[in-house]
CSV table of C-alpha atoms and ligand atoms in Angstrom, one decimal:
chain,number,residue,atom,x,y,z
A,25,MET,CA,11.2,-23.9,13.5
A,26,SER,CA,8.7,-24.3,12.0
A,27,ASP,CA,7.3,-22.0,9.8
A,28,LEU,CA,3.8,-21.7,10.8
A,29,PRO,CA,2.8,-18.4,12.9
A,30,ALA,CA,2.1,-19.0,16.7
A,31,ILE,CA,-1.3,-17.7,15.7
A,32,GLU,CA,-1.5,-20.8,13.2
A,33,GLY,CA,-0.5,-23.3,16.1
A,34,GLY,CA,2.9,-23.0,15.6
A,35,LYS,CA,6.0,-22.3,18.3
A,36,PRO,CA,6.3,-18.5,19.2
A,37,THR,CA,9.6,-16.7,18.2
A,38,ARG,CA,10.0,-16.1,21.4
A,39,LEU,CA,9.4,-17.7,24.5
A,40,THR,CA,9.9,-14.4,27.0
A,41,PRO,CA,8.0,-11.7,25.3
A,42,LEU,CA,9.2,-8.7,24.0
A,43,ARG,CA,7.6,-5.7,25.8
A,44,PHE,CA,7.8,-1.9,26.2
A,45,LYS,CA,9.8,-1.2,29.6
A,46,PRO,CA,11.1,2.6,30.8
A,47,TRP,CA,14.7,2.5,31.5
A,48,ILE,CA,14.2,3.5,35.3
A,49,THR,CA,18.4,3.2,37.2
A,50,ASP,CA,19.3,3.2,40.8
A,51,GLU,CA,20.0,6.4,40.7
A,52,ASP,CA,16.9,7.9,38.9
A,53,ILE,CA,15.2,6.2,42.0
A,54,ASN,CA,17.7,7.0,44.9
A,55,LEU,CA,17.5,10.8,43.5
A,56,VAL,CA,13.6,10.5,43.5
A,57,ILE,CA,13.5,8.5,47.1
A,58,ASP,CA,16.2,11.5,48.4
A,59,VAL,CA,13.5,14.2,47.1
A,60,LEU,CA,10.6,12.3,48.5
A,61,ARG,CA,12.4,12.4,51.9
A,62,SER,CA,13.3,15.6,51.9
A,63,GLY,CA,9.2,17.1,51.7
A,64,GLN,CA,9.3,19.7,49.0
A,65,LEU,CA,6.8,17.7,46.8
A,66,SER,CA,6.0,20.1,45.0
A,67,ALA,CA,6.9,23.9,44.6
A,68,ILE,CA,6.8,26.5,42.4
A,69,GLY,CA,10.0,27.3,41.1
A,70,GLY,CA,11.4,24.1,43.0
A,71,LYS,CA,14.7,23.3,43.0
A,72,TRP,CA,14.3,19.7,40.9
A,73,ASN,CA,11.5,21.9,38.6
A,74,THR,CA,14.2,24.4,38.4
A,75,LEU,CA,17.5,22.4,37.1
A,76,LEU,CA,15.2,20.6,34.6
A,77,GLU,CA,13.9,23.5,33.2
A,78,GLN,CA,17.8,24.3,33.0
A,79,GLU,CA,18.7,21.4,31.4
A,80,LEU,CA,15.6,21.2,29.0
A,81,THR,CA,16.7,24.7,27.6
A,82,LYS,CA,20.3,23.6,27.5
A,83,TYR,CA,19.6,20.3,25.5
A,84,LEU,CA,17.3,21.8,22.8
A,85,GLY,CA,19.0,25.6,22.6
A,86,THR,CA,15.8,27.0,23.3
A,87,LYS,CA,16.1,30.3,25.8
A,88,TYR,CA,12.8,29.2,28.1
A,89,ALA,CA,11.2,25.8,29.6
A,90,ALA,CA,8.0,25.3,31.2
A,91,THR,CA,7.7,21.6,33.2
A,92,VAL,CA,4.4,20.6,33.2
A,93,SER,CA,2.2,17.8,34.4
A,94,ASN,CA,2.1,16.2,30.8
A,95,GLY,CA,2.3,16.4,27.0
A,96,THR,CA,-1.3,17.5,27.0
A,97,ALA,CA,-1.4,20.1,29.1
A,98,ALA,CA,1.9,21.5,27.6
A,99,LEU,CA,0.0,21.5,24.3
A,100,HIS,CA,-3.1,23.3,25.7
A,101,VAL,CA,-0.9,25.6,27.3
A,102,ALA,CA,0.9,26.7,24.0
A,103,LEU,CA,-2.0,26.8,22.4
A,104,LYS,CA,-3.3,29.8,24.8
A,105,ALA,CA,0.2,31.3,25.4
A,106,ILE,CA,0.0,32.0,22.0
A,107,GLY,CA,-3.6,33.9,21.8
A,108,ILE,CA,-5.9,30.7,20.2
A,109,GLY,CA,-9.5,31.6,20.9
A,110,PRO,CA,-12.9,31.5,20.1
A,111,GLY,CA,-13.0,32.0,16.1
A,112,ASP,CA,-9.6,30.4,15.3
A,113,GLU,CA,-8.6,27.4,13.5
A,114,VAL,CA,-5.6,25.2,14.3
A,115,ILE,CA,-4.6,23.3,11.2
A,116,THR,CA,-2.8,20.0,12.8
A,117,THR,CA,-2.3,16.3,11.2
A,118,PRO,CA,-4.7,13.9,11.5
A,119,PHE,CA,-2.5,11.2,11.8
A,120,THR,CA,-1.1,11.4,15.5
A,121,PHE,CA,-2.5,11.1,19.2
A,122,ALA,CA,-5.7,12.5,19.9
A,123,ALA,CA,-4.1,15.2,21.7
A,124,SER,CA,-2.4,17.0,18.9
A,125,ALA,CA,-6.4,18.3,18.0
A,126,THR,CA,-8.2,17.6,21.2
A,127,THR,CA,-6.4,20.2,22.9
A,128,ILE,CA,-7.3,22.9,20.0
A,129,LEU,CA,-10.9,22.1,21.2
A,130,HIS,CA,-9.9,22.7,24.8
A,131,SER,CA,-8.6,26.2,23.7
A,132,ASN,CA,-12.3,27.0,22.3
A,133,ALA,CA,-10.6,26.9,18.6
A,134,ILE,CA,-11.8,24.4,15.7
A,135,PRO,CA,-8.9,22.2,14.5
A,136,THR,CA,-8.6,21.4,11.0
A,137,PHE,CA,-6.6,18.8,9.2
A,138,ALA,CA,-4.0,18.8,6.2
A,139,ASP,CA,-3.0,15.4,5.2
A,140,ILE,CA,0.6,13.7,5.8
A,141,ASP,CA,3.4,12.7,3.3
A,142,ARG,CA,2.9,9.1,2.5
A,143,GLU,CA,7.0,8.1,2.9
A,144,THR,CA,7.1,10.2,6.5
A,145,LEU,CA,4.1,9.9,7.1
A,146,ASN,CA,4.5,13.6,8.6
A,147,ILE,CA,2.3,16.6,7.8
A,148,ASP,CA,2.5,17.7,4.1
A,149,PRO,CA,3.5,21.4,3.5
A,150,ALA,CA,1.5,21.4,0.1
A,151,SER,CA,-1.7,19.9,2.3
A,152,ILE,CA,-1.3,22.9,4.7
A,153,GLU,CA,-1.4,25.9,2.2
A,154,ARG,CA,-4.5,24.3,1.1
A,155,ALA,CA,-5.6,24.3,4.6
A,156,ILE,CA,-5.1,27.5,5.2
A,157,THR,CA,-8.3,30.4,5.2
A,158,ASP,CA,-8.6,33.4,6.9
A,159,ARG,CA,-9.3,32.3,10.4
A,160,THR,CA,-6.2,30.0,10.4
A,161,LYS,CA,-4.0,31.4,13.1
A,162,ALA,CA,-1.7,28.7,14.1
A,163,ILE,CA,-0.2,25.1,12.8
A,164,VAL,CA,0.0,22.1,15.6
A,165,VAL,CA,3.5,20.1,13.7
A,166,VAL,CA,4.0,16.6,14.5
A,167,HIS,CA,7.1,15.1,14.9
A,168,LEU,CA,5.2,11.5,14.2
A,169,ALA,CA,7.3,8.4,16.0
A,170,GLY,CA,10.6,10.2,16.5
A,171,TYR,CA,11.1,11.5,12.7
A,172,PRO,CA,11.0,15.4,12.1
A,173,ALA,CA,8.7,17.2,10.2
A,174,GLU,CA,9.8,19.2,7.0
A,175,MET,CA,10.4,22.2,9.0
A,176,ASP,CA,12.0,24.6,6.8
A,177,GLU,CA,9.6,24.8,3.9
A,178,ILE,CA,6.6,24.7,7.3
A,179,MET,CA,7.8,27.9,8.3
A,180,LYS,CA,8.3,29.5,5.3
A,181,ILE,CA,4.6,28.9,5.2
A,182,ALA,CA,4.2,30.6,8.2
A,183,ARG,CA,6.2,33.3,7.4
A,184,GLU,CA,4.3,33.7,4.7
A,185,ARG,CA,1.3,33.8,5.9
A,186,GLY,CA,1.6,35.1,9.5
A,187,LEU,CA,0.8,32.1,11.8
A,188,TYR,CA,2.4,30.6,14.3
A,189,VAL,CA,3.9,26.7,14.5
A,190,ILE,CA,3.9,24.1,17.4
A,191,GLU,CA,5.9,21.7,17.7
A,192,ASP,CA,4.1,18.9,19.1
A,193,THR,CA,7.6,17.3,20.0
A,194,ALA,CA,6.0,14.1,22.5
A,195,GLN,CA,7.0,11.9,20.1
A,196,ALA,CA,10.5,12.8,19.0
A,197,LEU,CA,12.7,14.3,21.9
A,198,GLY,CA,16.5,14.6,21.0
A,199,ALA,CA,15.4,14.4,17.3
A,200,ILE,CA,17.3,16.5,14.8
A,201,TYR,CA,16.2,18.8,11.5
A,202,ARG,CA,18.8,19.9,9.4
A,203,GLY,CA,20.9,21.2,12.5
A,204,LYS,CA,18.8,22.3,14.8
A,205,MET,CA,16.9,20.3,17.5
A,206,VAL,CA,13.2,19.9,17.1
A,207,GLY,CA,11.2,21.8,19.4
A,208,SER,CA,13.4,24.6,19.7
A,209,ILE,CA,12.5,25.8,15.6
A,210,GLY,CA,9.2,26.6,15.7
A,211,HIS,CA,7.6,29.4,18.0
A,212,VAL,CA,7.3,27.4,20.5
A,213,GLY,CA,7.6,23.0,21.5
A,214,THR,CA,5.8,20.7,23.4
A,215,LEU,CA,7.2,18.1,25.4
A,216,SER,CA,6.0,14.8,26.4
A,217,PHE,CA,7.7,12.6,29.1
A,218,TYR,CA,5.1,9.5,29.3
A,219,PRO,CA,7.4,6.2,29.9
A,220,THR,CA,7.0,5.6,26.8
A,221,LYS,CA,8.8,8.5,25.5
A,222,THR,CA,12.5,9.8,25.2
A,223,ILE,CA,12.6,10.2,28.8
A,224,THR,CA,9.6,9.9,31.8
A,225,THR,CA,8.8,11.1,35.0
A,226,GLY,CA,5.9,8.9,34.5
A,227,GLU,CA,3.1,11.8,33.6
A,228,GLY,CA,4.6,14.8,32.3
A,229,GLY,CA,5.9,17.6,30.0
A,230,ALA,CA,7.0,21.0,29.2
A,231,VAL,CA,6.4,24.0,27.1
A,232,VAL,CA,9.7,25.3,25.4
A,233,THR,CA,10.2,28.6,23.8
A,234,SER,CA,12.4,31.5,23.3
A,235,ASP,CA,9.7,34.1,23.2
A,236,ASP,CA,9.6,35.9,25.8
A,237,GLU,CA,6.0,36.9,25.5
A,238,ILE,CA,5.2,33.1,25.2
A,239,ALA,CA,7.4,31.6,28.1
A,240,SER,CA,5.8,34.1,30.8
A,241,LYS,CA,2.1,33.5,29.3
A,242,ALA,CA,3.2,30.0,29.7
A,243,ARG,CA,4.1,30.2,33.1
A,244,LEU,CA,1.4,32.3,34.4
A,245,ILE,CA,-1.1,30.0,32.3
A,246,ARG,CA,0.7,26.4,33.9
A,247,SER,CA,0.0,27.6,37.0
A,248,HIS,CA,-3.4,29.5,37.6
A,249,GLY,CA,-2.8,32.9,36.0
A,250,GLU,CA,-1.3,33.9,39.2
A,251,THR,CA,0.8,36.7,39.2
A,252,GLY,CA,1.2,37.6,43.2
A,253,LYS,CA,-0.6,35.8,46.4
A,254,TYR,CA,-4.1,34.8,45.1
A,255,TYR,CA,-3.7,37.7,42.8
A,256,TYR,CA,-5.2,36.0,39.0
A,257,GLU,CA,-4.3,37.7,35.9
A,258,LEU,CA,-5.1,35.1,33.4
A,259,LEU,CA,-7.6,31.8,33.2
A,260,GLY,CA,-5.4,29.4,34.2
A,261,TYR,CA,-4.7,26.0,35.3
A,262,ASN,CA,-3.2,23.3,37.4
A,263,TYR,CA,-0.8,22.1,35.1
A,264,ARG,CA,2.7,21.8,37.4
A,265,MET,CA,4.6,18.9,37.7
A,266,THR,CA,5.8,17.7,41.6
A,267,GLU,CA,9.1,17.9,42.3
A,268,PHE,CA,10.5,14.5,42.3
A,269,GLN,CA,8.8,13.5,39.0
A,270,ALA,CA,10.9,16.7,37.5
A,271,ALA,CA,13.9,14.9,39.5
A,272,LEU,CA,13.3,11.7,37.8
A,273,GLY,CA,13.5,14.1,34.1
A,274,TYR,CA,16.3,15.3,35.4
A,275,SER,CA,18.5,12.3,36.1
A,276,GLN,CA,16.8,10.7,33.0
A,277,LEU,CA,18.0,13.7,30.6
A,278,ARG,CA,21.8,12.7,32.2
A,279,ARG,CA,21.6,9.7,29.9
A,280,ILE,CA,19.3,10.7,26.5
A,281,GLU,CA,22.0,10.4,24.2
A,282,GLU,CA,22.8,7.1,25.3
A,283,ILE,CA,18.5,6.1,25.4
A,284,ILE,CA,18.6,7.8,21.7
A,285,LYS,CA,21.8,5.4,20.5
A,286,ARG,CA,20.2,2.6,21.9
A,287,LYS,CA,17.2,2.9,20.1
A,288,GLU,CA,18.6,3.8,17.3
A,289,ASN,CA,21.2,1.0,17.4
A,290,PHE,CA,17.6,-1.5,17.8
A,291,ALA,CA,16.1,0.4,14.9
A,292,LYS,CA,19.3,-0.1,12.3
A,293,VAL,CA,19.4,-3.8,12.8
A,294,LEU,CA,15.8,-3.9,12.2
A,295,MET,CA,15.7,-2.2,9.1
A,296,GLU,CA,19.2,-4.6,7.7
A,297,GLU,CA,17.3,-7.1,9.0
A,298,LEU,CA,14.0,-6.6,7.1
A,299,GLN,CA,15.7,-5.8,3.6
A,300,ASP,CA,15.0,-8.7,1.4
A,301,ILE,CA,11.2,-8.1,2.4
A,302,GLU,CA,10.9,-4.2,2.0
A,303,ASN,CA,9.3,-2.8,-0.8
A,304,ASP,CA,7.4,-6.0,-1.5
A,305,ILE,CA,5.3,-7.0,1.5
A,306,ILE,CA,6.3,-3.9,3.4
A,307,GLN,CA,7.7,-0.5,3.3
A,308,PHE,CA,8.8,2.2,6.5
A,309,PRO,CA,9.9,6.0,6.5
A,310,HIS,CA,14.5,5.7,6.3
A,311,PRO,CA,15.4,8.7,7.8
A,312,ARG,CA,16.7,11.1,5.5
A,313,PRO,CA,20.2,12.3,5.6
A,314,TYR,CA,19.4,15.6,7.1
A,315,ILE,CA,17.6,14.5,10.0
A,316,ARG,CA,18.1,12.6,13.5
A,317,HIS,CA,15.2,10.3,13.8
A,318,ALA,CA,14.3,10.0,18.1
A,319,TRP,CA,12.9,5.8,17.3
A,320,HIS,CA,10.2,6.6,19.3
A,321,LEU,CA,7.7,3.9,17.4
A,322,PHE,CA,9.1,1.6,14.6
A,323,GLN,CA,6.1,2.0,11.6
A,324,VAL,CA,5.9,-0.4,8.5
A,325,LEU,CA,3.5,0.0,6.2
A,326,LEU,CA,2.0,-3.0,4.9
A,327,SER,CA,1.2,-3.8,0.5
A,328,LEU,CA,-2.4,-5.1,1.9
A,329,GLU,CA,-3.1,-6.2,-1.9
A,330,ARG,CA,0.3,-8.6,-1.5
A,331,LEU,CA,-1.4,-10.2,1.7
A,332,ARG,CA,-4.5,-12.9,2.5
A,333,ALA,CA,-5.2,-11.0,5.8
A,334,ASN,CA,-5.2,-7.9,7.6
A,335,ARG,CA,-3.7,-5.5,9.2
A,336,ASP,CA,-5.4,-6.4,12.5
A,337,ARG,CA,-4.6,-10.1,11.7
A,338,ILE,CA,-1.6,-9.0,11.2
A,339,VAL,CA,-0.7,-7.5,14.6
A,340,GLU,CA,-2.8,-10.2,16.6
A,341,ALA,CA,-0.3,-12.7,14.7
A,342,LEU,CA,2.8,-10.5,15.6
A,343,ARG,CA,2.1,-10.3,19.8
A,344,ALA,CA,1.2,-14.5,19.3
A,345,GLU,CA,4.4,-14.6,18.3
A,346,GLY,CA,5.9,-12.6,21.5
A,347,ILE,CA,6.4,-9.5,19.9
A,348,GLU,CA,3.9,-7.1,22.2
A,349,ALA,CA,5.5,-4.3,21.4
A,350,THR,CA,3.7,-4.4,18.4
A,351,THR,CA,0.3,-1.7,18.6
A,352,VAL,CA,-1.1,0.2,15.6
A,353,ALA,CA,-0.5,4.2,16.3
A,354,TYR,CA,-3.0,4.9,14.5
A,355,PRO,CA,-5.4,3.0,13.3
A,356,ILE,CA,-8.0,5.6,12.7
A,357,PRO,CA,-6.9,9.7,11.2
A,358,LEU,CA,-8.5,11.6,13.7
A,359,HIS,CA,-10.6,13.9,10.5
A,360,LYS,CA,-12.7,10.1,11.3
A,361,GLU,CA,-12.9,10.1,15.0
A,362,PRO,CA,-16.4,10.6,16.6
A,363,VAL,CA,-15.1,13.0,18.6
A,364,ILE,CA,-14.2,15.4,15.6
A,365,ILE,CA,-17.2,14.5,13.7
A,366,ASN,CA,-19.4,14.5,16.2
A,367,MET,CA,-18.8,17.8,16.6
A,368,MET,CA,-20.4,18.2,20.3
A,369,GLY,CA,-16.9,19.6,21.9
A,370,HIS,CA,-17.8,21.3,25.3
A,371,GLY,CA,-21.5,20.9,24.5
A,372,LYS,CA,-24.5,22.0,22.2
A,373,GLY,CA,-21.8,22.0,19.1
A,374,CYS,CA,-19.5,24.6,21.1
A,375,PRO,CA,-16.7,25.4,19.2
A,376,TRP,CA,-18.0,24.8,16.3
A,377,THR,CA,-21.2,26.6,16.8
A,378,CYS,CA,-19.4,29.4,18.7
A,379,PRO,CA,-20.7,32.7,17.7
A,380,PHE,CA,-17.5,34.3,17.2
A,381,TYR,CA,-16.5,31.0,14.4
A,382,GLY,CA,-20.1,31.9,12.8
A,383,ARG,CA,-19.1,29.2,10.1
A,384,LYS,CA,-19.4,25.7,9.1
A,385,VAL,CA,-16.1,23.2,8.5
A,386,THR,CA,-16.5,19.9,6.7
A,387,TYR,CA,-14.1,17.3,7.1
A,388,ASN,CA,-13.2,16.2,4.1
A,389,PRO,CA,-11.6,12.9,3.2
A,390,LEU,CA,-7.5,13.3,4.0
A,391,PRO,CA,-6.3,10.0,1.2
A,392,ASN,CA,-3.0,9.4,2.8
A,393,ALA,CA,-4.0,9.0,6.4
A,394,GLU,CA,-6.4,7.0,5.9
A,395,TRP,CA,-4.3,4.9,3.5
A,396,ALA,CA,-1.7,5.4,6.3
A,397,ALA,CA,-4.7,4.3,9.1
A,398,GLU,CA,-5.7,1.1,6.9
A,399,ARG,CA,-1.8,-0.6,7.0
A,400,VAL,CA,0.7,0.9,9.3
A,401,VAL,CA,1.7,-1.5,12.1
A,402,THR,CA,4.0,0.5,14.9
A,403,ILE,CA,6.6,-1.5,17.0
A,404,LEU,CA,7.2,0.8,20.0
A,405,ILE,CA,11.0,0.9,20.5
A,406,GLY,CA,12.0,0.7,24.2
A,407,PRO,CA,15.8,1.6,25.0
A,408,LEU,CA,16.4,-1.8,27.0
A,409,TYR,CA,15.6,-3.6,23.9
A,410,THR,CA,18.7,-5.5,22.3
A,411,ALA,CA,20.4,-6.7,18.9
A,412,GLU,CA,19.1,-10.0,19.3
A,413,ASP,CA,15.6,-8.6,20.4
A,414,ALA,CA,15.7,-6.6,16.8
A,415,VAL,CA,16.6,-9.8,15.1
A,416,ASP,CA,14.0,-11.7,16.8
A,417,THR,CA,10.6,-8.8,16.1
A,418,ALA,CA,12.4,-8.7,12.0
A,419,ARG,CA,12.2,-13.1,12.1
A,420,ALA,CA,8.4,-12.6,13.9
A,421,ILE,CA,7.5,-10.4,11.1
A,422,LYS,CA,8.7,-11.9,8.7
A,423,ARG,CA,7.3,-14.9,9.1
A,424,VAL,CA,3.5,-13.8,9.7
A,425,LEU,CA,4.1,-11.6,6.2
A,426,ASN,CA,5.9,-14.7,4.5
A,427,TYR,CA,2.8,-16.9,5.9
A,428,TYR,CA,0.1,-14.6,5.2
A,429,ARG,CA,1.6,-13.7,1.6
A,430,LYS,CA,-0.6,-13.9,-1.2
B,522,PLP,C1,1.6,13.4,19.4
B,522,PLP,C2,1.9,13.3,20.9
B,522,PLP,N1,1.1,14.5,21.3
B,522,PLP,C3,0.8,14.7,22.7
B,522,PLP,C4,0.5,13.3,23.1
B,522,PLP,C5,0.4,13.8,24.8
B,522,PLP,O1,1.2,13.8,25.7
B,522,PLP,P1,0.7,13.3,27.4
B,522,PLP,O2,0.2,11.6,27.1
B,522,PLP,O3,2.1,13.6,27.8
B,522,PLP,O4,-0.4,14.0,27.5
B,522,PLP,C6,1.0,12.7,23.2
B,522,PLP,C7,1.2,11.3,23.5
B,522,PLP,O5,1.1,10.4,23.6
B,522,PLP,C8,1.9,12.6,21.2
B,522,PLP,O6,2.1,10.7,20.9
């Protein structure tokens, strides 16, 4: 094969593109059909929601789980359940999906940001310390790409400063930090079951906790704050999950370890195959010995100074090679997104202009997040990929990067 990349006129590495697809078995399908036939499509405390919740608590080792309609709703519920509201600041990472911060705005509170660690791309505990003010009430920790954040250090800070910790585990269900399931370490954890996530229900999510009060509040907030028939004690939402979604989640959760093993195999082969260009034109986060990575995403960081093409050209070139699972997570760190810097929120500037806040927040540069956003290339890892897919992905990456090498 010629070494000319497909984007420059060469033949693509893959004739059948590598695309992400969730792993849906006949068993999954049959169970969903059975639920549809039963006519019980949605119910608080329905059979399948209850079963999925029970299995999640067993898997994660938490006392409670409450299913919700998606991972964004899970974050909103978690923030409200720990009492976040007007006048509060919540620290999160700027290098994440928007929902980690926009749900803080949905809760009428102010998102503030700590910088990330360049090696793991997760929130840096030392930067959290610097971001804490007398208004800070909580930290939303994201286990980015499936890589657990440094929870021991974060929990120590939280204990010393009296803060709540929400673990946004949308990307990391199944990841382990020093023997503990990620999502079960902070005061409350949130999950997403979007199709690209470890297990899927199409749209879906859950709030997990071992705290009695947070659990009972979360259950109420999930469903209109209703404590009796048409009796509403709290401001709640309709964030319920349907029964057929819960049945799909239950069926998927039964083979979660197999899903993670498959993704791990893909990542291992990919890392081996990329060894000869690692620390030369790329670097990537390696799992530390005390963690299990859930391998949602494979994050590649380009050595831009050694390349004569920018990141977006490299992404286009990889897609042209047939590696269509290539994306960028994330091109703009959240402290630079219009929704944050324009400070409009709910209109007329709330919550930033809220009199309960009565301050002015400035979103300062965060050099590590900006560095990562400029050079990251993401391969979305699917449970159906094979070792050959990993070899092809590495070949495509090497072909493109060697061609654009200075
Ligand atoms: C880190 C993170 N948090 C929250 C979410 C929101 O989850 P959902 O898409 O299920 O609302 C996502 C989804 O991509 C995510 O990646």
